[in-house]
Amino acid sequence: QVQPVESGGGLVQAGNSLRLSCAASGRTFSSYAMGWFRQAPGKEREFVAAISWSGASTAYADSVKGRFTISRDNAKSTVYLQMNNLKPEDTAVYYCAARYSSGDYAYASPRAYDSWGQGTQVTVSS
């Protein structure tokens, strides 16, 4: 399995943008569906965005739709989460997850994923 490693988190002002990266080693990275989840203190982990192995299929939580964009570069074995117009409620630890998939699907359920990164903190100030 691949092991996702997140980076790119930090402190930003509301309305600004941030791009998260999720790097994963492995020669079969293109066979993995990928997803982003987040968890704020005292709250359950929630779905943010997902992308199929080819990138043809994507899914977004309603709370981020139109603001966030998930993409992938299989040549670099990296998945990105471009976050625009950030809001204070976006503050959370963001996790990258991977799932081996023979089908070109995007998975929104955390139960669908095989491996997880350690997370990267995103803090949005008002």
C-alpha atoms as a PDB file:
ATOM      1  CA  GLN A   1       0.000   0.000   0.000  1.00  0.00           C
ATOM      2  CA  VAL A   2       0.970   3.619  -0.409  1.00  0.00           C
ATOM      3  CA  GLN A   3       1.670   5.838   2.580  1.00  0.00           C
ATOM      4  CA  PRO A   4       0.294   9.359   2.204  1.00  0.00           C
ATOM      5  CA  VAL A   5       2.261  12.269   3.641  1.00  0.00           C
ATOM      6  CA  GLU A   6       0.548  15.654   3.849  1.00  0.00           C
ATOM      7  CA  SER A   7       2.199  19.042   3.658  1.00  0.00           C
ATOM      8  CA  GLY A   8       1.312  22.658   2.979  1.00  0.00           C
ATOM      9  CA  GLY A   9      -0.752  23.471   6.036  1.00  0.00           C
ATOM     10  CA  GLY A  10      -0.341  26.689   7.950  1.00  0.00           C
ATOM     11  CA  LEU A  11      -1.955  29.862   9.196  1.00  0.00           C
ATOM     12  CA  VAL A  12      -3.846  32.047   6.738  1.00  0.00           C
ATOM     13  CA  GLN A  13      -6.333  34.872   6.915  1.00  0.00           C
ATOM     14  CA  ALA A  14      -9.943  34.332   5.970  1.00  0.00           C
ATOM     15  CA  GLY A  15     -10.512  34.875   2.279  1.00  0.00           C
ATOM     16  CA  ASN A  16      -7.027  33.776   1.306  1.00  0.00           C
ATOM     17  CA  SER A  17      -5.900  30.555  -0.323  1.00  0.00           C
ATOM     18  CA  LEU A  18      -3.762  27.586   0.570  1.00  0.00           C
ATOM     19  CA  ARG A  19      -2.700  24.475  -1.290  1.00  0.00           C
ATOM     20  CA  LEU A  20      -2.183  21.189   0.453  1.00  0.00           C
ATOM     21  CA  SER A  21      -0.099  18.403  -1.020  1.00  0.00           C
ATOM     22  CA  CYS A  22      -0.241  14.694  -0.377  1.00  0.00           C
ATOM     23  CA  ALA A  23       2.760  12.734  -1.542  1.00  0.00           C
ATOM     24  CA  ALA A  24       2.774   8.964  -1.702  1.00  0.00           C
ATOM     25  CA  SER A  25       5.543   6.692  -2.828  1.00  0.00           C
ATOM     26  CA  GLY A  26       4.882   3.607  -4.850  1.00  0.00           C
ATOM     27  CA  ARG A  27       5.006   2.512  -8.458  1.00  0.00           C
ATOM     28  CA  THR A  28       1.259   1.798  -8.492  1.00  0.00           C
ATOM     29  CA  PHE A  29       0.110   5.186  -7.211  1.00  0.00           C
ATOM     30  CA  SER A  30      -2.120   5.587 -10.244  1.00  0.00           C
ATOM     31  CA  SER A  31      -4.191   2.620  -9.027  1.00  0.00           C
ATOM     32  CA  TYR A  32      -5.232   4.456  -5.860  1.00  0.00           C
ATOM     33  CA  ALA A  33      -8.256   6.598  -5.284  1.00  0.00           C
ATOM     34  CA  MET A  34      -7.424   9.469  -2.948  1.00  0.00           C
ATOM     35  CA  GLY A  35      -9.357  11.592  -0.522  1.00  0.00           C
ATOM     36  CA  TRP A  36      -9.067  14.516   1.847  1.00  0.00           C
ATOM     37  CA  PHE A  37     -10.733  14.599   5.251  1.00  0.00           C
ATOM     38  CA  ARG A  38     -10.542  17.026   8.131  1.00  0.00           C
ATOM     39  CA  GLN A  39     -11.119  17.015  11.853  1.00  0.00           C
ATOM     40  CA  ALA A  40     -11.586  19.963  14.168  1.00  0.00           C
ATOM     41  CA  PRO A  41     -11.090  19.659  17.940  1.00  0.00           C
ATOM     42  CA  GLY A  42     -14.040  17.956  19.589  1.00  0.00           C
ATOM     43  CA  LYS A  43     -15.651  17.073  16.283  1.00  0.00           C
ATOM     44  CA  GLU A  44     -15.891  13.999  14.108  1.00  0.00           C
ATOM     45  CA  ARG A  45     -13.678  13.540  11.104  1.00  0.00           C
ATOM     46  CA  GLU A  46     -15.521  14.740   8.024  1.00  0.00           C
ATOM     47  CA  PHE A  47     -15.213  14.264   4.311  1.00  0.00           C
ATOM     48  CA  VAL A  48     -13.768  17.110   2.263  1.00  0.00           C
ATOM     49  CA  ALA A  49     -12.963  15.912  -1.244  1.00  0.00           C
ATOM     50  CA  ALA A  50     -12.093  12.780  -3.186  1.00  0.00           C
ATOM     51  CA  ILE A  51     -10.699  11.859  -6.570  1.00  0.00           C
ATOM     52  CA  SER A  52     -10.596   8.663  -8.584  1.00  0.00           C
ATOM     53  CA  TRP A  53      -7.367   7.141  -9.852  1.00  0.00           C
ATOM     54  CA  SER A  54      -7.649   8.773 -13.270  1.00  0.00           C
ATOM     55  CA  GLY A  55      -8.951  12.066 -11.930  1.00  0.00           C
ATOM     56  CA  ALA A  56     -12.068  11.766 -14.072  1.00  0.00           C
ATOM     57  CA  SER A  57     -14.353  11.489 -11.050  1.00  0.00           C
ATOM     58  CA  THR A  58     -14.327  13.876  -8.101  1.00  0.00           C
ATOM     59  CA  ALA A  59     -16.552  14.489  -5.098  1.00  0.00           C
ATOM     60  CA  TYR A  60     -16.826  17.371  -2.652  1.00  0.00           C
ATOM     61  CA  ALA A  61     -18.532  18.102   0.621  1.00  0.00           C
ATOM     62  CA  ASP A  62     -21.229  20.736   0.284  1.00  0.00           C
ATOM     63  CA  SER A  63     -19.354  22.985   2.688  1.00  0.00           C
ATOM     64  CA  VAL A  64     -16.356  23.278   0.365  1.00  0.00           C
ATOM     65  CA  LYS A  65     -17.938  22.920  -3.057  1.00  0.00           C
ATOM     66  CA  GLY A  66     -16.971  25.811  -5.287  1.00  0.00           C
ATOM     67  CA  ARG A  67     -14.079  26.809  -3.027  1.00  0.00           C
ATOM     68  CA  PHE A  68     -11.871  23.724  -2.923  1.00  0.00           C
ATOM     69  CA  THR A  69     -10.458  21.757  -5.834  1.00  0.00           C
ATOM     70  CA  ILE A  70      -8.873  18.337  -5.637  1.00  0.00           C
ATOM     71  CA  SER A  71      -6.447  17.249  -8.325  1.00  0.00           C
ATOM     72  CA  ARG A  72      -3.696  14.729  -8.841  1.00  0.00           C
ATOM     73  CA  ASP A  73      -0.471  14.327 -10.742  1.00  0.00           C
ATOM     74  CA  ASN A  74       0.216  10.635 -11.068  1.00  0.00           C
ATOM     75  CA  ALA A  75       3.625  11.277 -12.596  1.00  0.00           C
ATOM     76  CA  LYS A  76       4.593  12.967  -9.321  1.00  0.00           C
ATOM     77  CA  SER A  77       2.583  10.579  -7.130  1.00  0.00           C
ATOM     78  CA  THR A  78       0.961  13.606  -5.546  1.00  0.00           C
ATOM     79  CA  VAL A  79      -2.582  14.735  -4.799  1.00  0.00           C
ATOM     80  CA  TYR A  80      -3.427  18.374  -4.191  1.00  0.00           C
ATOM     81  CA  LEU A  81      -6.170  20.241  -2.428  1.00  0.00           C
ATOM     82  CA  GLN A  82      -6.442  23.827  -3.583  1.00  0.00           C
ATOM     83  CA  MET A  83      -8.386  25.763  -0.974  1.00  0.00           C
ATOM     84  CA  ASN A  84      -9.690  29.180  -1.955  1.00  0.00           C
ATOM     85  CA  ASN A  85     -11.737  31.712  -0.006  1.00  0.00           C
ATOM     86  CA  LEU A  86     -10.872  30.028   3.256  1.00  0.00           C
ATOM     87  CA  LYS A  87     -13.163  30.517   6.217  1.00  0.00           C
ATOM     88  CA  PRO A  88     -12.513  30.182   9.960  1.00  0.00           C
ATOM     89  CA  GLU A  89     -14.707  27.082   9.994  1.00  0.00           C
ATOM     90  CA  ASP A  90     -12.201  25.424   7.665  1.00  0.00           C
ATOM     91  CA  THR A  91      -9.753  25.288  10.568  1.00  0.00           C
ATOM     92  CA  ALA A  92      -8.894  21.653  11.197  1.00  0.00           C
ATOM     93  CA  VAL A  93      -6.290  18.982  10.804  1.00  0.00           C
ATOM     94  CA  TYR A  94      -6.444  17.799   7.223  1.00  0.00           C
ATOM     95  CA  TYR A  95      -5.788  14.166   6.424  1.00  0.00           C
ATOM     96  CA  CYS A  96      -4.993  12.512   3.145  1.00  0.00           C
ATOM     97  CA  ALA A  97      -6.223   8.974   2.557  1.00  0.00           C
ATOM     98  CA  ALA A  98      -5.596   6.334  -0.083  1.00  0.00           C
ATOM     99  CA  ARG A  99      -7.591   3.371  -1.322  1.00  0.00           C
ATOM    100  CA  TYR A 100      -6.551   0.807  -3.863  1.00  0.00           C
ATOM    101  CA  SER A 101      -9.230   0.739  -6.528  1.00  0.00           C
ATOM    102  CA  SER A 102      -9.585  -1.200  -9.735  1.00  0.00           C
ATOM    103  CA  GLY A 103     -12.524   0.990 -10.671  1.00  0.00           C
ATOM    104  CA  ASP A 104     -12.368   4.687 -11.438  1.00  0.00           C
ATOM    105  CA  TYR A 105     -14.378   5.876  -8.446  1.00  0.00           C
ATOM    106  CA  ALA A 106     -14.202   8.706  -5.940  1.00  0.00           C
ATOM    107  CA  TYR A 107     -15.031   7.622  -2.382  1.00  0.00           C
ATOM    108  CA  ALA A 108     -16.557   9.945   0.182  1.00  0.00           C
ATOM    109  CA  SER A 109     -16.686   7.513   3.106  1.00  0.00           C
ATOM    110  CA  PRO A 110     -13.645   7.275   5.390  1.00  0.00           C
ATOM    111  CA  ARG A 111     -14.400   3.570   5.705  1.00  0.00           C
ATOM    112  CA  ALA A 112     -13.442   3.116   2.069  1.00  0.00           C
ATOM    113  CA  TYR A 113      -9.802   4.038   2.582  1.00  0.00           C
ATOM    114  CA  ASP A 114      -6.900   1.741   3.319  1.00  0.00           C
ATOM    115  CA  SER A 115      -4.219   4.099   4.585  1.00  0.00           C
ATOM    116  CA  TRP A 116      -3.990   7.555   6.096  1.00  0.00           C
ATOM    117  CA  GLY A 117      -1.439  10.278   6.508  1.00  0.00           C
ATOM    118  CA  GLN A 118      -0.561  11.921   9.806  1.00  0.00           C
ATOM    119  CA  GLY A 119      -2.352  15.142   8.975  1.00  0.00           C
ATOM    120  CA  THR A 120      -1.423  18.771   8.486  1.00  0.00           C
ATOM    121  CA  GLN A 121      -2.847  21.679  10.460  1.00  0.00           C
ATOM    122  CA  VAL A 122      -4.786  24.389   8.668  1.00  0.00           C
ATOM    123  CA  THR A 123      -5.725  27.432  10.719  1.00  0.00           C
ATOM    124  CA  VAL A 124      -7.825  30.228   9.259  1.00  0.00           C
ATOM    125  CA  SER A 125      -7.958  33.468  11.193  1.00  0.00           C
ATOM    126  CA  SER A 126     -10.770  35.986  10.943  1.00  0.00           C
END
